[in-house]
CSV table of C-alpha atoms in Angstrom, one decimal:
chain,number,residue,atom,x,y,z
A,1,MET,CA,-14.3,30.3,5.1
A,2,SER,CA,-14.4,26.8,6.5
A,3,LEU,CA,-17.1,24.4,7.6
A,4,PHE,CA,-17.0,21.5,10.1
A,5,VAL,CA,-19.6,18.8,9.5
A,6,THR,CA,-20.2,15.7,11.5
A,7,PHE,CA,-22.2,12.5,11.0
A,8,GLU,CA,-23.8,10.6,13.8
A,9,GLY,CA,-26.0,7.6,14.5
A,10,ILE,CA,-25.8,4.0,15.6
A,11,ASP,CA,-23.9,1.7,13.3
A,12,GLY,CA,-25.8,0.5,10.2
A,13,THR,CA,-27.6,3.8,9.5
A,14,GLY,CA,-25.6,4.5,6.3
A,15,LYS,CA,-23.2,7.2,7.6
A,16,SER,CA,-20.2,6.0,5.5
A,17,THR,CA,-22.2,6.0,2.3
A,18,GLN,CA,-23.5,9.5,2.8
A,19,ILE,CA,-20.1,10.8,3.8
A,20,ASN,CA,-18.6,9.5,0.6
A,21,ARG,CA,-21.4,11.0,-1.5
A,22,VAL,CA,-21.1,14.4,0.2
A,23,ARG,CA,-17.3,14.4,-0.2
A,24,ASP,CA,-17.6,13.7,-3.9
A,25,TRP,CA,-20.3,16.4,-4.3
A,26,LEU,CA,-18.4,19.1,-2.4
A,27,SER,CA,-15.1,18.3,-4.0
A,28,ALA,CA,-16.8,18.7,-7.4
A,29,GLU,CA,-18.0,22.1,-6.2
A,30,GLY,CA,-14.4,23.2,-5.6
A,31,TYR,CA,-14.2,22.8,-1.8
A,32,ASP,CA,-11.1,21.4,-0.1
A,33,VAL,CA,-12.6,18.4,1.7
A,34,LEU,CA,-11.1,16.2,4.4
A,35,VAL,CA,-12.8,13.0,5.5
A,36,SER,CA,-11.8,11.5,8.8
A,37,ARG,CA,-13.3,9.3,11.5
A,38,GLU,CA,-13.6,8.7,15.2
A,39,PRO,CA,-12.1,7.1,17.1
A,40,GLY,CA,-9.0,7.3,14.9
A,41,GLY,CA,-8.0,9.8,12.3
A,42,SER,CA,-4.5,10.3,13.6
A,43,GLU,CA,-1.8,7.7,14.1
A,44,LEU,CA,-2.3,7.8,17.9
A,45,GLY,CA,-6.1,7.8,17.5
A,46,GLU,CA,-5.9,4.7,15.3
A,47,ALA,CA,-3.9,2.9,18.0
A,48,ILE,CA,-6.6,3.9,20.6
A,49,ARG,CA,-9.3,2.8,18.2
A,50,SER,CA,-7.8,-0.7,18.0
A,51,ILE,CA,-8.1,-1.0,21.8
A,52,LEU,CA,-11.6,0.5,22.0
A,53,LEU,CA,-13.1,-1.8,19.3
A,54,ASN,CA,-11.3,-5.0,20.3
A,55,PRO,CA,-13.8,-7.5,21.8
A,56,HIS,CA,-10.9,-8.8,24.0
A,57,TRP,CA,-11.5,-5.7,26.3
A,58,LYS,CA,-15.1,-6.6,27.1
A,59,ASN,CA,-14.6,-5.7,30.7
A,60,MET,CA,-13.5,-2.2,30.0
A,61,SER,CA,-15.3,0.2,32.4
A,62,ALA,CA,-17.6,2.9,31.0
A,63,ARG,CA,-15.4,5.7,32.3
A,64,THR,CA,-12.3,4.1,30.8
A,65,GLU,CA,-14.1,3.8,27.5
A,66,PHE,CA,-15.1,7.4,27.6
A,67,PHE,CA,-11.7,8.7,28.4
A,68,LEU,CA,-10.1,6.7,25.6
A,69,TYR,CA,-12.5,8.1,23.2
A,70,SER,CA,-11.8,11.6,24.5
A,71,ALA,CA,-8.0,11.0,24.2
A,72,SER,CA,-8.4,10.0,20.5
A,73,ARG,CA,-10.7,13.0,19.9
A,74,SER,CA,-8.3,15.5,21.5
A,75,GLN,CA,-5.4,14.3,19.3
A,76,LEU,CA,-7.6,14.4,16.2
A,77,VAL,CA,-8.7,18.0,16.9
A,78,ASP,CA,-5.2,19.3,17.7
A,79,GLU,CA,-3.3,17.4,15.0
A,80,ILE,CA,-5.7,17.4,12.1
A,81,VAL,CA,-9.1,19.1,12.3
A,82,LYS,CA,-8.2,22.6,13.6
A,83,PRO,CA,-5.2,23.0,11.3
A,84,TYR,CA,-7.3,21.9,8.3
A,85,LEU,CA,-10.1,24.3,9.1
A,86,SER,CA,-7.6,27.2,8.9
A,87,LYS,CA,-7.3,26.6,5.1
A,88,PRO,CA,-9.5,28.5,2.6
A,89,ARG,CA,-12.6,26.8,1.4
A,90,ALA,CA,-11.9,23.9,3.8
A,91,ILE,CA,-14.6,21.4,4.8
A,92,VAL,CA,-14.1,18.7,7.3
A,93,LEU,CA,-16.4,15.7,7.3
A,94,LEU,CA,-16.1,13.5,10.4
A,95,ASP,CA,-17.6,10.1,10.8
A,96,ARG,CA,-18.5,10.7,14.5
A,97,TYR,CA,-17.4,13.3,17.0
A,98,ASP,CA,-18.1,14.3,20.6
A,99,ASP,CA,-21.9,13.7,20.2
A,100,SER,CA,-21.1,10.0,19.9
A,101,SER,CA,-19.6,10.0,23.4
A,102,THR,CA,-22.6,12.0,24.7
A,103,ALA,CA,-25.0,9.5,23.2
A,104,TYR,CA,-23.1,6.2,23.7
A,105,GLN,CA,-21.4,6.8,27.0
A,106,GLY,CA,-23.6,9.5,28.4
A,107,GLY,CA,-26.8,7.7,27.3
A,108,GLY,CA,-26.0,4.1,26.6
A,109,ARG,CA,-23.6,3.7,29.5
A,110,ALA,CA,-25.6,6.0,31.7
A,111,LEU,CA,-22.7,8.3,32.6
A,112,GLY,CA,-25.0,11.3,32.1
A,113,LEU,CA,-25.3,13.6,29.1
A,114,GLU,CA,-24.3,16.8,31.0
A,115,ALA,CA,-21.2,15.3,32.5
A,116,VAL,CA,-20.0,13.9,29.2
A,117,GLU,CA,-20.7,17.1,27.3
A,118,SER,CA,-18.6,19.1,29.9
A,119,ILE,CA,-15.6,16.8,29.4
A,120,ASN,CA,-16.1,16.8,25.6
A,121,SER,CA,-15.7,20.6,25.6
A,122,PHE,CA,-12.4,20.3,27.5
A,123,ALA,CA,-11.1,17.6,25.2
A,124,THR,CA,-12.0,19.5,22.0
A,125,VAL,CA,-11.0,22.9,23.3
A,126,GLY,CA,-14.6,24.0,22.6
A,127,LEU,CA,-14.5,23.1,18.9
A,128,VAL,CA,-18.2,22.6,18.0
A,129,PRO,CA,-19.4,21.4,14.5
A,130,ASP,CA,-21.2,23.8,12.3
A,131,VAL,CA,-23.6,21.1,11.2
A,132,THR,CA,-24.3,17.6,12.6
A,133,PHE,CA,-26.4,15.0,10.8
A,134,VAL,CA,-27.9,12.3,13.0
A,135,LEU,CA,-29.0,9.4,10.8
A,136,ASP,CA,-31.8,7.8,12.7
A,137,LEU,CA,-32.8,4.1,12.5
A,138,ASN,CA,-34.2,1.6,14.9
A,139,TYR,CA,-32.0,-1.1,16.3
A,140,GLU,CA,-33.5,-4.0,14.4
A,141,THR,CA,-33.2,-2.4,11.0
A,142,ALA,CA,-29.6,-1.2,11.7
A,143,LEU,CA,-28.6,-4.7,12.8
A,144,GLU,CA,-30.1,-6.3,9.7
A,145,ARG,CA,-28.2,-3.8,7.5
A,146,ARG,CA,-25.0,-4.7,9.2
A,147,ARG,CA,-25.6,-8.4,8.8
A,148,LEU,CA,-26.2,-7.9,5.0
A,149,THR,CA,-22.8,-6.2,4.7
A,150,GLY,CA,-21.2,-9.2,6.4
A,151,GLN,CA,-19.2,-7.1,8.8
A,152,ASN,CA,-18.1,-8.7,12.1
A,153,ALA,CA,-19.4,-7.1,15.3
A,154,ASP,CA,-16.8,-5.0,17.2
A,155,ARG,CA,-16.8,-4.5,21.0
A,156,LEU,CA,-19.3,-1.7,20.9
A,157,GLU,CA,-21.6,-3.5,18.4
A,158,GLU,CA,-21.8,-6.5,20.7
A,159,ASN,CA,-23.9,-4.5,23.2
A,160,ASN,CA,-27.5,-5.5,23.7
A,161,HIS,CA,-30.7,-4.0,22.3
A,162,GLU,CA,-31.3,-1.9,25.4
A,163,PHE,CA,-27.9,-0.2,25.1
A,164,PHE,CA,-28.6,0.9,21.5
A,165,GLU,CA,-32.1,2.1,22.4
A,166,LEU,CA,-30.7,4.2,25.2
A,167,THR,CA,-28.1,5.6,22.8
A,168,ARG,CA,-30.7,6.3,20.1
A,169,ALA,CA,-32.9,8.1,22.7
A,170,ALA,CA,-29.9,10.2,23.7
A,171,TYR,CA,-29.3,11.3,20.1
A,172,HIS,CA,-32.9,12.4,19.9
A,173,LYS,CA,-32.5,14.4,23.1
A,174,LEU,CA,-29.4,16.0,21.8
A,175,CYS,CA,-31.1,17.1,18.6
A,176,ARG,CA,-33.8,18.8,20.7
A,177,ARG,CA,-31.1,20.4,22.8
A,178,HIS,CA,-29.0,21.7,19.9
A,179,PRO,CA,-31.5,22.4,17.1
A,180,GLU,CA,-29.2,25.2,15.7
A,181,ARG,CA,-26.7,22.6,14.4
A,182,MET,CA,-28.2,19.1,14.8
A,183,TYR,CA,-30.5,17.6,12.2
A,184,LEU,CA,-32.3,14.3,12.7
A,185,ILE,CA,-32.4,12.5,9.3
A,186,ASP,CA,-34.8,9.5,8.8
A,187,ALA,CA,-32.4,6.8,7.6
A,188,THR,CA,-35.3,4.5,6.6
A,189,ASN,CA,-35.7,6.7,3.5
A,190,SER,CA,-33.9,5.8,0.3
A,191,GLU,CA,-30.2,6.6,0.0
A,192,GLU,CA,-31.1,9.2,-2.7
A,193,SER,CA,-33.6,10.9,-0.4
A,194,VAL,CA,-31.3,11.0,2.5
A,195,PHE,CA,-28.5,12.5,0.3
A,196,ALA,CA,-30.9,15.1,-1.1
A,197,GLU,CA,-31.9,16.2,2.4
A,198,ILE,CA,-28.3,16.5,3.5
A,199,CYS,CA,-27.4,18.4,0.4
A,200,SER,CA,-30.3,20.8,0.9
A,201,ILE,CA,-29.2,21.6,4.4
A,202,LEU,CA,-25.6,22.0,3.5
A,203,LYS,CA,-26.4,24.3,0.6
A,204,SER,CA,-28.2,26.6,2.9
A,205,LYS,CA,-25.4,26.6,5.4
A,206,LEU,CA,-22.7,27.2,2.8
A,207,PHE,CA,-24.8,30.1,1.4
A,208,SER,CA,-25.4,31.8,4.7
A,209,TYR,CA,-22.0,31.0,6.4
A,210,ALA,CA,-19.9,34.1,6.6
A,211,GLY,CA,-16.5,34.7,8.3
A,212,SER,CA,-13.7,32.4,8.9
A,213,ARG,CA,-12.2,30.5,11.9
A,214,LYS,CA,-9.3,32.0,13.8
């Protein structure tokens, strides 16, 4: 048995906090848990990440941006995610996956959700998460949370309000399109409430999940 879980949402929604809490909980339950991130995760992916998030490349085109994300993702799937999921009782927790490209580049950059999802499928050899949590928060609140942490804005975070509203709207549309695996979580709730909701969903998935990946 294995389970592939991804966390999505605009920056500042608390994804990292929840991923760490879920990792600790599942590890204590005896699961073999891997946490990784996008873009990055592999050595090549981290090199691509440094390009993607560097404000120096502010004139990068939307299509170039998308293909760089896809390249990093393809390497992560082939080198790390698929091999790990072949292990018994393995759970992979990813901070972003292909839904990020669909929302950010398909929605925020207006490349089109359908076009991006098609290329996503090729880049990931059709590997779809079992569960995807979309932590939902409005732009103003997410921005304030980022400011409170004192983190500097990267190239993506320097985009304007409209870009993030389009991205957020795309996430909402994806949740309606893929209700069998995507769960919209209200990130304005307390950290404890969000964690409890995520745990409840994962418990039901782990209980009902039968079979293993080939």
